[in-house]
Amino acid sequence: MLAKHLLPNDDDRVCLISYRHSGLISAINYVPAFKFPRGVHRFCLRHVCSNFNKKFNNIRLNGLCWRAGAEVNAHKFERIMTEIRELNEEEYNWLGMIDKTQWTLSHDSGWRTGILTTNMSECVNGVLKGARRLPIVAIVQITFHRSIRYFLECTTRCHRMLNANQHVDFAFRIFEARQAEAVHHIIQKFDYNQQSASVLTLSLTGQGSHTYVVKLKHKTCSCGEWGTHGIPCSHSIQVSRYFGVNASNFIPQYYSIRAYRKTYQGRFEPLYGEEYWDPVDFELVHNPTVRVRRGPDRYISTRIPNEMDQPQARARQQYQSRQV
């Protein structure tokens, strides 16, 4: 059912990001539509780090695990992994057993478009906020009307962005910032036929300069940034200027206003009153064991919290304070 709605056309592509539950992995592998080249399965980096920390209980190495997964440059990724290996061989081997394409940005080939975790799927919480502990009919009505309002807001935002530029605000802001950064780069040598060049980056301090290789025909840059979101990096923008190419043409179509508008062009049908609903052959019965009262208007949650409920930055700060 999920494949039917996500991949209705033969040229559609999808990237599924989830935690590493064996049953979920088996279910995804069972569906041919989710296999390469139409789809790929990636792991949530937050869950990988949580499993890593649960097994080894080391905040410092857990931070290195996150850095390794979030790094876009393959050479820098290898340096971080070498640092992990020098600190603990067993933890390095544990990460080595996971396919690099499934948990790292540097080996992802652009499928994730920069999304590291499953938090993207939780963005609907803003729509559903305040719809808890209410009668089922009220929950359905609130969800329905707030969804309509959200779609209308996105449609209005689409018209505003259409008057300002050709791409959504997210892509446009990144591209503008990289355009400004590109003026500090120097093209050392280039090939007109292949549209490839070496780009030297300059720093204000004179240190930390790097040389990257850009190949416009292949839409790649050795820095790794271009392949992360699909938006041209500052090095490729500067090379495009030398070849007289409009770098904005390299921005993928899924960042276009047309694609954004298509996402929110769905229709909502009005809801009939309860007296017009079709009869059902079951009865909804409240389960008192799901939530237990602990006092006036307070409940005991059945969910077991873990270290993932603690922000990564706060965990690192607490670790550093203990070392003082």
PDB file of C-alpha atoms in Angstrom:
ATOM      1  CA  MET A   1       0.000   0.000   0.000  1.00  0.00           C
ATOM      2  CA  LEU A   2       2.826   2.421   0.880  1.00  0.00           C
ATOM      3  CA  ALA A   3       4.680   1.627  -2.343  1.00  0.00           C
ATOM      4  CA  LYS A   4       1.488   2.152  -4.343  1.00  0.00           C
ATOM      5  CA  HIS A   5       1.120   5.759  -3.139  1.00  0.00           C
ATOM      6  CA  LEU A   6       4.820   6.698  -2.955  1.00  0.00           C
ATOM      7  CA  LEU A   7       5.819   5.210  -6.304  1.00  0.00           C
ATOM      8  CA  PRO A   8       2.816   5.488  -8.645  1.00  0.00           C
ATOM      9  CA  ASN A   9       5.026   6.117 -11.715  1.00  0.00           C
ATOM     10  CA  ASP A  10       7.926   4.073 -13.063  1.00  0.00           C
ATOM     11  CA  ASP A  11      10.364   6.993 -12.809  1.00  0.00           C
ATOM     12  CA  ASP A  12       9.519   7.817  -9.164  1.00  0.00           C
ATOM     13  CA  ARG A  13      12.262   7.343  -6.548  1.00  0.00           C
ATOM     14  CA  VAL A  14      12.065   7.068  -2.764  1.00  0.00           C
ATOM     15  CA  CYS A  15      14.452   6.958   0.189  1.00  0.00           C
ATOM     16  CA  LEU A  16      13.107   5.331   3.367  1.00  0.00           C
ATOM     17  CA  ILE A  17      14.780   6.327   6.649  1.00  0.00           C
ATOM     18  CA  SER A  18      14.063   4.230   9.723  1.00  0.00           C
ATOM     19  CA  TYR A  19      15.639   2.683  12.799  1.00  0.00           C
ATOM     20  CA  ARG A  20      17.411  -0.694  12.556  1.00  0.00           C
ATOM     21  CA  HIS A  21      14.611  -3.028  13.668  1.00  0.00           C
ATOM     22  CA  SER A  22      15.046  -6.455  12.078  1.00  0.00           C
ATOM     23  CA  GLY A  23      11.311  -6.856  11.353  1.00  0.00           C
ATOM     24  CA  LEU A  24      11.154  -3.483   9.612  1.00  0.00           C
ATOM     25  CA  ILE A  25      14.255  -4.286   7.556  1.00  0.00           C
ATOM     26  CA  SER A  26      12.739  -7.603   6.480  1.00  0.00           C
ATOM     27  CA  ALA A  27       9.452  -5.926   5.508  1.00  0.00           C
ATOM     28  CA  ILE A  28      11.211  -3.308   3.375  1.00  0.00           C
ATOM     29  CA  ASN A  29      13.391  -5.938   1.696  1.00  0.00           C
ATOM     30  CA  TYR A  30      10.228  -7.890   0.887  1.00  0.00           C
ATOM     31  CA  VAL A  31       8.834  -5.062  -1.290  1.00  0.00           C
ATOM     32  CA  PRO A  32      10.562  -4.981  -4.725  1.00  0.00           C
ATOM     33  CA  ALA A  33       9.527  -1.352  -5.316  1.00  0.00           C
ATOM     34  CA  PHE A  34      11.738  -0.185  -2.443  1.00  0.00           C
ATOM     35  CA  LYS A  35      14.886  -1.755  -3.891  1.00  0.00           C
ATOM     36  CA  PHE A  36      17.549   0.028  -5.938  1.00  0.00           C
ATOM     37  CA  PRO A  37      17.294   1.755  -8.399  1.00  0.00           C
ATOM     38  CA  ARG A  38      13.732   2.813  -7.506  1.00  0.00           C
ATOM     39  CA  GLY A  39      14.330   3.034  -3.785  1.00  0.00           C
ATOM     40  CA  VAL A  40      16.891   2.695  -1.010  1.00  0.00           C
ATOM     41  CA  HIS A  41      16.699   2.055   2.714  1.00  0.00           C
ATOM     42  CA  ARG A  42      18.721   4.246   5.057  1.00  0.00           C
ATOM     43  CA  PHE A  43      19.126   4.221   8.844  1.00  0.00           C
ATOM     44  CA  CYS A  44      18.321   7.096  11.189  1.00  0.00           C
ATOM     45  CA  LEU A  45      21.678   8.390  12.434  1.00  0.00           C
ATOM     46  CA  ARG A  46      20.189   9.301  15.812  1.00  0.00           C
ATOM     47  CA  HIS A  47      19.127   5.671  16.328  1.00  0.00           C
ATOM     48  CA  VAL A  48      22.515   4.363  15.181  1.00  0.00           C
ATOM     49  CA  CYS A  49      24.214   6.620  17.741  1.00  0.00           C
ATOM     50  CA  SER A  50      21.697   5.523  20.388  1.00  0.00           C
ATOM     51  CA  ASN A  51      22.476   1.836  19.743  1.00  0.00           C
ATOM     52  CA  PHE A  52      26.187   2.688  19.757  1.00  0.00           C
ATOM     53  CA  ASN A  53      25.963   4.514  23.082  1.00  0.00           C
ATOM     54  CA  LYS A  54      23.778   1.816  24.634  1.00  0.00           C
ATOM     55  CA  LYS A  55      26.374  -0.838  23.825  1.00  0.00           C
ATOM     56  CA  PHE A  56      29.562   1.077  24.702  1.00  0.00           C
ATOM     57  CA  ASN A  57      28.318   3.905  26.989  1.00  0.00           C
ATOM     58  CA  ASN A  58      30.926   6.430  25.870  1.00  0.00           C
ATOM     59  CA  ILE A  59      29.750  10.021  25.253  1.00  0.00           C
ATOM     60  CA  ARG A  60      32.947  11.066  23.503  1.00  0.00           C
ATOM     61  CA  LEU A  61      32.883   8.183  21.040  1.00  0.00           C
ATOM     62  CA  ASN A  62      29.157   8.667  20.569  1.00  0.00           C
ATOM     63  CA  GLY A  63      29.888  12.230  19.443  1.00  0.00           C
ATOM     64  CA  LEU A  64      32.483  10.916  16.988  1.00  0.00           C
ATOM     65  CA  CYS A  65      29.915   8.434  15.698  1.00  0.00           C
ATOM     66  CA  TRP A  66      27.534  11.307  14.942  1.00  0.00           C
ATOM     67  CA  ARG A  67      30.307  13.334  13.280  1.00  0.00           C
ATOM     68  CA  ALA A  68      31.235  10.383  11.088  1.00  0.00           C
ATOM     69  CA  GLY A  69      27.662   9.833   9.938  1.00  0.00           C
ATOM     70  CA  ALA A  70      26.991  13.524   9.318  1.00  0.00           C
ATOM     71  CA  GLU A  71      30.246  14.186   7.434  1.00  0.00           C
ATOM     72  CA  VAL A  72      29.727  14.810   3.701  1.00  0.00           C
ATOM     73  CA  ASN A  73      33.366  14.422   2.628  1.00  0.00           C
ATOM     74  CA  ALA A  74      34.584  10.826   2.258  1.00  0.00           C
ATOM     75  CA  HIS A  75      38.197  11.646   3.187  1.00  0.00           C
ATOM     76  CA  LYS A  76      37.159  13.491   6.351  1.00  0.00           C
ATOM     77  CA  PHE A  77      34.874  10.568   7.206  1.00  0.00           C
ATOM     78  CA  GLU A  78      37.838   8.193   7.048  1.00  0.00           C
ATOM     79  CA  ARG A  79      39.849  10.463   9.352  1.00  0.00           C
ATOM     80  CA  ILE A  80      37.056  10.428  11.942  1.00  0.00           C
ATOM     81  CA  MET A  81      36.810   6.638  11.695  1.00  0.00           C
ATOM     82  CA  THR A  82      40.573   6.375  12.186  1.00  0.00           C
ATOM     83  CA  GLU A  83      40.226   8.472  15.344  1.00  0.00           C
ATOM     84  CA  ILE A  84      37.510   6.097  16.613  1.00  0.00           C
ATOM     85  CA  ARG A  85      39.735   3.105  15.838  1.00  0.00           C
ATOM     86  CA  GLU A  86      42.644   4.579  17.767  1.00  0.00           C
ATOM     87  CA  LEU A  87      40.410   5.089  20.807  1.00  0.00           C
ATOM     88  CA  ASN A  88      38.621   1.737  20.695  1.00  0.00           C
ATOM     89  CA  GLU A  89      39.059  -1.046  18.134  1.00  0.00           C
ATOM     90  CA  GLU A  90      35.868  -2.846  19.186  1.00  0.00           C
ATOM     91  CA  GLU A  91      33.675   0.214  18.613  1.00  0.00           C
ATOM     92  CA  TYR A  92      35.306   0.806  15.237  1.00  0.00           C
ATOM     93  CA  ASN A  93      34.525  -2.786  14.213  1.00  0.00           C
ATOM     94  CA  TRP A  94      30.910  -2.413  15.408  1.00  0.00           C
ATOM     95  CA  LEU A  95      30.379   0.553  13.077  1.00  0.00           C
ATOM     96  CA  GLY A  96      32.219  -1.291  10.312  1.00  0.00           C
ATOM     97  CA  MET A  97      29.576  -4.027  10.340  1.00  0.00           C
ATOM     98  CA  ILE A  98      26.930  -1.492   9.218  1.00  0.00           C
ATOM     99  CA  ASP A  99      26.816  -0.724   5.509  1.00  0.00           C
ATOM    100  CA  LYS A 100      28.298   2.780   5.045  1.00  0.00           C
ATOM    101  CA  THR A 101      25.667   3.684   2.481  1.00  0.00           C
ATOM    102  CA  GLN A 102      22.935   3.217   5.081  1.00  0.00           C
ATOM    103  CA  TRP A 103      24.162   5.485   7.888  1.00  0.00           C
ATOM    104  CA  THR A 104      26.629   8.029   6.444  1.00  0.00           C
ATOM    105  CA  LEU A 105      26.086  11.088   4.271  1.00  0.00           C
ATOM    106  CA  SER A 106      29.489  10.716   2.596  1.00  0.00           C
ATOM    107  CA  HIS A 107      28.528   7.363   1.025  1.00  0.00           C
ATOM    108  CA  ASP A 108      24.817   8.051   0.495  1.00  0.00           C
ATOM    109  CA  SER A 109      25.022   9.229  -3.155  1.00  0.00           C
ATOM    110  CA  GLY A 110      22.514  12.006  -2.462  1.00  0.00           C
ATOM    111  CA  TRP A 111      19.453   9.874  -1.668  1.00  0.00           C
ATOM    112  CA  ARG A 112      18.935  11.423   1.780  1.00  0.00           C
ATOM    113  CA  THR A 113      19.100  15.031   0.475  1.00  0.00           C
ATOM    114  CA  GLY A 114      20.775  15.923   3.780  1.00  0.00           C
ATOM    115  CA  ILE A 115      18.160  14.346   6.079  1.00  0.00           C
ATOM    116  CA  LEU A 116      19.937  12.398   8.840  1.00  0.00           C
ATOM    117  CA  THR A 117      17.134  11.266  11.146  1.00  0.00           C
ATOM    118  CA  THR A 118      13.486  10.244  11.226  1.00  0.00           C
ATOM    119  CA  ASN A 119      12.595  13.576  12.874  1.00  0.00           C
ATOM    120  CA  MET A 120      11.418  14.758   9.460  1.00  0.00           C
ATOM    121  CA  SER A 121       8.390  12.470   9.834  1.00  0.00           C
ATOM    122  CA  GLU A 122       7.546  14.092  13.172  1.00  0.00           C
ATOM    123  CA  CYS A 123       6.990  17.544  11.651  1.00  0.00           C
ATOM    124  CA  VAL A 124       3.234  16.863  11.656  1.00  0.00           C
ATOM    125  CA  ASN A 125       3.294  17.199  15.450  1.00  0.00           C
ATOM    126  CA  GLY A 126       2.796  20.928  15.000  1.00  0.00           C
ATOM    127  CA  VAL A 127      -0.501  20.220  13.247  1.00  0.00           C
ATOM    128  CA  LEU A 128      -1.658  17.684  15.835  1.00  0.00           C
ATOM    129  CA  LYS A 129      -0.533  19.623  18.918  1.00  0.00           C
ATOM    130  CA  GLY A 130      -3.352  19.948  21.417  1.00  0.00           C
ATOM    131  CA  ALA A 131      -5.354  17.044  19.975  1.00  0.00           C
ATOM    132  CA  ARG A 132      -4.582  14.593  22.784  1.00  0.00           C
ATOM    133  CA  ARG A 133      -6.836  13.178  25.476  1.00  0.00           C
ATOM    134  CA  LEU A 134      -9.954  14.227  23.613  1.00  0.00           C
ATOM    135  CA  PRO A 135     -12.928  12.212  22.364  1.00  0.00           C
ATOM    136  CA  ILE A 136     -12.197  10.409  19.112  1.00  0.00           C
ATOM    137  CA  VAL A 137     -14.654  12.549  17.140  1.00  0.00           C
ATOM    138  CA  ALA A 138     -12.969  15.719  18.416  1.00  0.00           C
ATOM    139  CA  ILE A 139      -9.516  14.380  17.516  1.00  0.00           C
ATOM    140  CA  VAL A 140     -10.655  13.592  13.973  1.00  0.00           C
ATOM    141  CA  GLN A 141     -12.251  17.007  13.546  1.00  0.00           C
ATOM    142  CA  ILE A 142      -9.229  18.900  14.889  1.00  0.00           C
ATOM    143  CA  THR A 143      -6.829  16.902  12.722  1.00  0.00           C
ATOM    144  CA  PHE A 144      -9.003  17.433   9.649  1.00  0.00           C
ATOM    145  CA  HIS A 145      -9.455  21.194  10.032  1.00  0.00           C
ATOM    146  CA  ARG A 146      -5.840  21.853  11.031  1.00  0.00           C
ATOM    147  CA  SER A 147      -4.639  19.878   8.023  1.00  0.00           C
ATOM    148  CA  ILE A 148      -6.815  22.026   5.770  1.00  0.00           C
ATOM    149  CA  ARG A 149      -5.405  25.192   7.334  1.00  0.00           C
ATOM    150  CA  TYR A 150      -1.848  23.882   6.927  1.00  0.00           C
ATOM    151  CA  PHE A 151      -2.414  23.122   3.233  1.00  0.00           C
ATOM    152  CA  LEU A 152      -3.904  26.586   2.687  1.00  0.00           C
ATOM    153  CA  GLU A 153      -0.910  28.229   4.391  1.00  0.00           C
ATOM    154  CA  CYS A 154       1.497  26.253   2.203  1.00  0.00           C
ATOM    155  CA  THR A 155      -0.452  27.218  -0.920  1.00  0.00           C
ATOM    156  CA  THR A 156      -0.254  30.897   0.072  1.00  0.00           C
ATOM    157  CA  ARG A 157       3.473  30.523   0.740  1.00  0.00           C
ATOM    158  CA  CYS A 158       3.827  28.951  -2.703  1.00  0.00           C
ATOM    159  CA  HIS A 159       2.330  32.005  -4.419  1.00  0.00           C
ATOM    160  CA  ARG A 160       4.641  34.292  -2.442  1.00  0.00           C
ATOM    161  CA  MET A 161       7.748  32.267  -3.388  1.00  0.00           C
ATOM    162  CA  LEU A 162       6.617  32.132  -7.025  1.00  0.00           C
ATOM    163  CA  ASN A 163       6.699  35.941  -7.201  1.00  0.00           C
ATOM    164  CA  ALA A 164      10.153  36.080  -5.580  1.00  0.00           C
ATOM    165  CA  ASN A 165      12.144  33.272  -7.255  1.00  0.00           C
ATOM    166  CA  GLN A 166      11.911  29.935  -9.059  1.00  0.00           C
ATOM    167  CA  HIS A 167      12.826  27.706  -6.132  1.00  0.00           C
ATOM    168  CA  VAL A 168      11.553  27.148  -2.610  1.00  0.00           C
ATOM    169  CA  ASP A 169      12.973  29.336   0.165  1.00  0.00           C
ATOM    170  CA  PHE A 170      15.104  26.533   1.619  1.00  0.00           C
ATOM    171  CA  ALA A 171      17.005  25.919  -1.625  1.00  0.00           C
ATOM    172  CA  PHE A 172      17.129  29.611  -2.566  1.00  0.00           C
ATOM    173  CA  ARG A 173      18.734  30.654   0.747  1.00  0.00           C
ATOM    174  CA  ILE A 174      21.395  27.941   0.507  1.00  0.00           C
ATOM    175  CA  PHE A 175      22.154  28.798  -3.117  1.00  0.00           C
ATOM    176  CA  GLU A 176      22.403  32.539  -2.371  1.00  0.00           C
ATOM    177  CA  ALA A 177      24.805  31.952   0.536  1.00  0.00           C
ATOM    178  CA  ARG A 178      26.996  29.721  -1.609  1.00  0.00           C
ATOM    179  CA  GLN A 179      27.002  32.287  -4.398  1.00  0.00           C
ATOM    180  CA  ALA A 180      28.407  34.870  -1.996  1.00  0.00           C
ATOM    181  CA  GLU A 181      31.031  32.411  -0.779  1.00  0.00           C
ATOM    182  CA  ALA A 182      32.075  31.482  -4.312  1.00  0.00           C
ATOM    183  CA  VAL A 183      33.732  34.842  -5.046  1.00  0.00           C
ATOM    184  CA  HIS A 184      36.597  33.905  -2.697  1.00  0.00           C
ATOM    185  CA  HIS A 185      37.519  30.800  -4.722  1.00  0.00           C
ATOM    186  CA  ILE A 186      40.199  30.656  -7.412  1.00  0.00           C
ATOM    187  CA  ILE A 187      40.020  28.473 -10.509  1.00  0.00           C
ATOM    188  CA  GLN A 188      43.487  27.011 -10.962  1.00  0.00           C
ATOM    189  CA  LYS A 189      43.090  24.914 -14.116  1.00  0.00           C
ATOM    190  CA  PHE A 190      40.159  23.693 -16.121  1.00  0.00           C
ATOM    191  CA  ASP A 191      39.074  21.630 -19.131  1.00  0.00           C
ATOM    192  CA  TYR A 192      36.562  23.305 -21.441  1.00  0.00           C
ATOM    193  CA  ASN A 193      35.538  20.056 -23.133  1.00  0.00           C
ATOM    194  CA  GLN A 194      34.826  18.163 -19.925  1.00  0.00           C
ATOM    195  CA  GLN A 195      33.761  21.298 -17.986  1.00  0.00           C
ATOM    196  CA  SER A 196      35.980  20.264 -15.082  1.00  0.00           C
ATOM    197  CA  ALA A 197      38.294  22.377 -12.947  1.00  0.00           C
ATOM    198  CA  SER A 198      40.371  22.524  -9.781  1.00  0.00           C
ATOM    199  CA  VAL A 199      39.158  25.099  -7.274  1.00  0.00           C
ATOM    200  CA  LEU A 200      41.357  26.628  -4.587  1.00  0.00           C
ATOM    201  CA  THR A 201      39.535  27.896  -1.494  1.00  0.00           C
ATOM    202  CA  LEU A 202      41.076  30.796   0.410  1.00  0.00           C
ATOM    203  CA  SER A 203      40.693  31.534   4.104  1.00  0.00           C
ATOM    204  CA  LEU A 204      40.992  34.967   5.718  1.00  0.00           C
ATOM    205  CA  THR A 205      43.772  33.716   8.020  1.00  0.00           C
ATOM    206  CA  GLY A 206      45.784  32.186   5.197  1.00  0.00           C
ATOM    207  CA  GLN A 207      45.438  28.735   6.730  1.00  0.00           C
ATOM    208  CA  GLY A 208      43.072  25.897   5.970  1.00  0.00           C
ATOM    209  CA  SER A 209      43.055  26.358   2.188  1.00  0.00           C
ATOM    210  CA  HIS A 210      41.912  23.352   0.178  1.00  0.00           C
ATOM    211  CA  THR A 211      41.734  22.299  -3.454  1.00  0.00           C
ATOM    212  CA  TYR A 212      38.642  20.552  -4.793  1.00  0.00           C
ATOM    213  CA  VAL A 213      37.802  19.063  -8.185  1.00  0.00           C
ATOM    214  CA  VAL A 214      34.531  20.026  -9.865  1.00  0.00           C
ATOM    215  CA  LYS A 215      33.008  18.157 -12.819  1.00  0.00           C
ATOM    216  CA  LEU A 216      29.950  19.982 -14.078  1.00  0.00           C
ATOM    217  CA  LYS A 217      28.943  17.298 -16.579  1.00  0.00           C
ATOM    218  CA  HIS A 218      28.790  14.733 -13.767  1.00  0.00           C
ATOM    219  CA  LYS A 219      27.337  17.241 -11.255  1.00  0.00           C
ATOM    220  CA  THR A 220      29.989  16.373  -8.673  1.00  0.00           C
ATOM    221  CA  CYS A 221      32.479  18.138  -6.440  1.00  0.00           C
ATOM    222  CA  SER A 222      35.062  16.387  -4.292  1.00  0.00           C
ATOM    223  CA  CYS A 223      33.973  18.480  -1.281  1.00  0.00           C
ATOM    224  CA  GLY A 224      30.797  16.381  -1.065  1.00  0.00           C
ATOM    225  CA  GLU A 225      28.429  19.295  -0.459  1.00  0.00           C
ATOM    226  CA  TRP A 226      26.844  19.214  -3.914  1.00  0.00           C
ATOM    227  CA  GLY A 227      25.803  15.601  -3.527  1.00  0.00           C
ATOM    228  CA  THR A 228      24.290  16.103  -0.074  1.00  0.00           C
ATOM    229  CA  HIS A 229      21.281  18.319  -0.852  1.00  0.00           C
ATOM    230  CA  GLY A 230      21.615  18.350  -4.644  1.00  0.00           C
ATOM    231  CA  ILE A 231      22.164  22.128  -4.503  1.00  0.00           C
ATOM    232  CA  PRO A 232      25.420  23.256  -6.197  1.00  0.00           C
ATOM    233  CA  CYS A 233      28.246  24.014  -3.750  1.00  0.00           C
ATOM    234  CA  SER A 234      30.216  27.255  -3.841  1.00  0.00           C
ATOM    235  CA  HIS A 235      33.055  25.581  -5.796  1.00  0.00           C
ATOM    236  CA  SER A 236      30.720  24.386  -8.569  1.00  0.00           C
ATOM    237  CA  ILE A 237      29.076  27.817  -8.716  1.00  0.00           C
ATOM    238  CA  GLN A 238      32.430  29.505  -9.289  1.00  0.00           C
ATOM    239  CA  VAL A 239      33.368  26.957 -11.981  1.00  0.00           C
ATOM    240  CA  SER A 240      29.992  27.532 -13.646  1.00  0.00           C
ATOM    241  CA  ARG A 241      30.796  31.227 -13.882  1.00  0.00           C
ATOM    242  CA  TYR A 242      34.044  30.471 -15.700  1.00  0.00           C
ATOM    243  CA  PHE A 243      32.278  28.247 -18.212  1.00  0.00           C
ATOM    244  CA  GLY A 244      29.382  30.692 -18.660  1.00  0.00           C
ATOM    245  CA  VAL A 245      26.851  28.252 -17.225  1.00  0.00           C
ATOM    246  CA  ASN A 246      23.900  29.255 -15.065  1.00  0.00           C
ATOM    247  CA  ALA A 247      24.509  27.292 -11.849  1.00  0.00           C
ATOM    248  CA  SER A 248      20.869  27.590 -10.769  1.00  0.00           C
ATOM    249  CA  ASN A 249      19.970  25.218 -13.597  1.00  0.00           C
ATOM    250  CA  PHE A 250      21.674  22.449 -11.620  1.00  0.00           C
ATOM    251  CA  ILE A 251      19.210  22.771  -8.716  1.00  0.00           C
ATOM    252  CA  PRO A 252      16.986  19.640  -8.782  1.00  0.00           C
ATOM    253  CA  GLN A 253      13.371  19.965  -9.864  1.00  0.00           C
ATOM    254  CA  TYR A 254      12.067  18.743  -6.494  1.00  0.00           C
ATOM    255  CA  TYR A 255      13.148  22.139  -5.088  1.00  0.00           C
ATOM    256  CA  SER A 256      11.101  24.008  -7.686  1.00  0.00           C
ATOM    257  CA  ILE A 257       7.949  25.959  -6.890  1.00  0.00           C
ATOM    258  CA  ARG A 258       6.058  23.707  -9.278  1.00  0.00           C
ATOM    259  CA  ALA A 259       6.950  20.591  -7.265  1.00  0.00           C
ATOM    260  CA  TYR A 260       6.105  22.388  -4.005  1.00  0.00           C
ATOM    261  CA  ARG A 261       2.716  23.442  -5.349  1.00  0.00           C
ATOM    262  CA  LYS A 262       2.012  19.904  -6.562  1.00  0.00           C
ATOM    263  CA  THR A 263       2.639  18.584  -3.048  1.00  0.00           C
ATOM    264  CA  TYR A 264      -0.192  20.682  -1.590  1.00  0.00           C
ATOM    265  CA  GLN A 265      -2.701  20.645  -4.450  1.00  0.00           C
ATOM    266  CA  GLY A 266      -4.755  17.831  -2.914  1.00  0.00           C
ATOM    267  CA  ARG A 267      -8.453  18.409  -2.273  1.00  0.00           C
ATOM    268  CA  PHE A 268     -10.390  18.072   0.964  1.00  0.00           C
ATOM    269  CA  GLU A 269     -14.041  17.053   0.907  1.00  0.00           C
ATOM    270  CA  PRO A 270     -16.404  18.599   3.487  1.00  0.00           C
ATOM    271  CA  LEU A 271     -17.339  16.401   6.457  1.00  0.00           C
ATOM    272  CA  TYR A 272     -20.973  15.425   6.961  1.00  0.00           C
ATOM    273  CA  GLY A 273     -22.584  15.570  10.390  1.00  0.00           C
ATOM    274  CA  GLU A 274     -22.439  12.526  12.632  1.00  0.00           C
ATOM    275  CA  GLU A 275     -26.050  11.663  11.845  1.00  0.00           C
ATOM    276  CA  TYR A 276     -25.033  10.997   8.222  1.00  0.00           C
ATOM    277  CA  TRP A 277     -22.186   8.599   9.052  1.00  0.00           C
ATOM    278  CA  ASP A 278     -22.395   4.961   8.012  1.00  0.00           C
ATOM    279  CA  PRO A 279     -23.117   2.544  10.879  1.00  0.00           C
ATOM    280  CA  VAL A 280     -20.224   0.371  12.138  1.00  0.00           C
ATOM    281  CA  ASP A 281     -20.278  -3.201  13.376  1.00  0.00           C
ATOM    282  CA  PHE A 282     -17.919  -2.699  16.333  1.00  0.00           C
ATOM    283  CA  GLU A 283     -17.817  -0.853  19.646  1.00  0.00           C
ATOM    284  CA  LEU A 284     -14.966   1.311  20.895  1.00  0.00           C
ATOM    285  CA  VAL A 285     -14.009   0.310  24.434  1.00  0.00           C
ATOM    286  CA  HIS A 286     -11.635   2.332  26.585  1.00  0.00           C
ATOM    287  CA  ASN A 287      -8.567   0.440  27.815  1.00  0.00           C
ATOM    288  CA  PRO A 288      -7.763   1.687  31.346  1.00  0.00           C
ATOM    289  CA  THR A 289      -4.323   0.028  31.335  1.00  0.00           C
ATOM    290  CA  VAL A 290      -2.961   2.310  28.612  1.00  0.00           C
ATOM    291  CA  ARG A 291      -2.714   5.320  30.927  1.00  0.00           C
ATOM    292  CA  VAL A 292      -3.050   5.294  34.699  1.00  0.00           C
ATOM    293  CA  ARG A 293      -3.989   8.363  36.724  1.00  0.00           C
ATOM    294  CA  ARG A 294      -1.312   9.522  39.147  1.00  0.00           C
ATOM    295  CA  GLY A 295      -3.138  12.476  40.567  1.00  0.00           C
ATOM    296  CA  PRO A 296      -5.397  15.302  39.465  1.00  0.00           C
ATOM    297  CA  ASP A 297      -5.174  15.565  35.674  1.00  0.00           C
ATOM    298  CA  ARG A 298      -1.840  13.684  35.606  1.00  0.00           C
ATOM    299  CA  TYR A 299      -1.034  10.423  33.862  1.00  0.00           C
ATOM    300  CA  ILE A 300       1.748   7.876  33.957  1.00  0.00           C
ATOM    301  CA  SER A 301       3.098   7.266  30.461  1.00  0.00           C
ATOM    302  CA  THR A 302       3.757   3.678  29.415  1.00  0.00           C
ATOM    303  CA  ARG A 303       6.657   4.811  27.222  1.00  0.00           C
ATOM    304  CA  ILE A 304      10.144   4.055  28.558  1.00  0.00           C
ATOM    305  CA  PRO A 305      12.502   7.037  28.051  1.00  0.00           C
ATOM    306  CA  ASN A 306      16.082   6.476  26.942  1.00  0.00           C
ATOM    307  CA  GLU A 307      19.172   8.512  26.090  1.00  0.00           C
ATOM    308  CA  MET A 308      17.585   9.602  22.802  1.00  0.00           C
ATOM    309  CA  ASP A 309      15.265  11.862  24.795  1.00  0.00           C
ATOM    310  CA  GLN A 310      18.313  13.860  25.830  1.00  0.00           C
ATOM    311  CA  PRO A 311      19.617  16.325  23.222  1.00  0.00           C
ATOM    312  CA  GLN A 312      23.067  15.469  21.883  1.00  0.00           C
ATOM    313  CA  ALA A 313      24.495  18.904  22.713  1.00  0.00           C
ATOM    314  CA  ARG A 314      23.362  18.660  26.347  1.00  0.00           C
ATOM    315  CA  ALA A 315      24.837  15.173  26.675  1.00  0.00           C
ATOM    316  CA  ARG A 316      28.206  16.383  25.404  1.00  0.00           C
ATOM    317  CA  GLN A 317      28.150  19.364  27.787  1.00  0.00           C
ATOM    318  CA  GLN A 318      27.499  17.082  30.740  1.00  0.00           C
ATOM    319  CA  TYR A 319      30.316  14.799  29.639  1.00  0.00           C
ATOM    320  CA  GLN A 320      32.739  17.729  29.376  1.00  0.00           C
ATOM    321  CA  SER A 321      31.722  19.067  32.795  1.00  0.00           C
ATOM    322  CA  ARG A 322      32.514  15.685  34.361  1.00  0.00           C
ATOM    323  CA  GLN A 323      36.029  15.820  32.905  1.00  0.00           C
ATOM    324  CA  VAL A 324      36.819  19.118  34.663  1.00  0.00           C
TER     325      VAL A 324
END
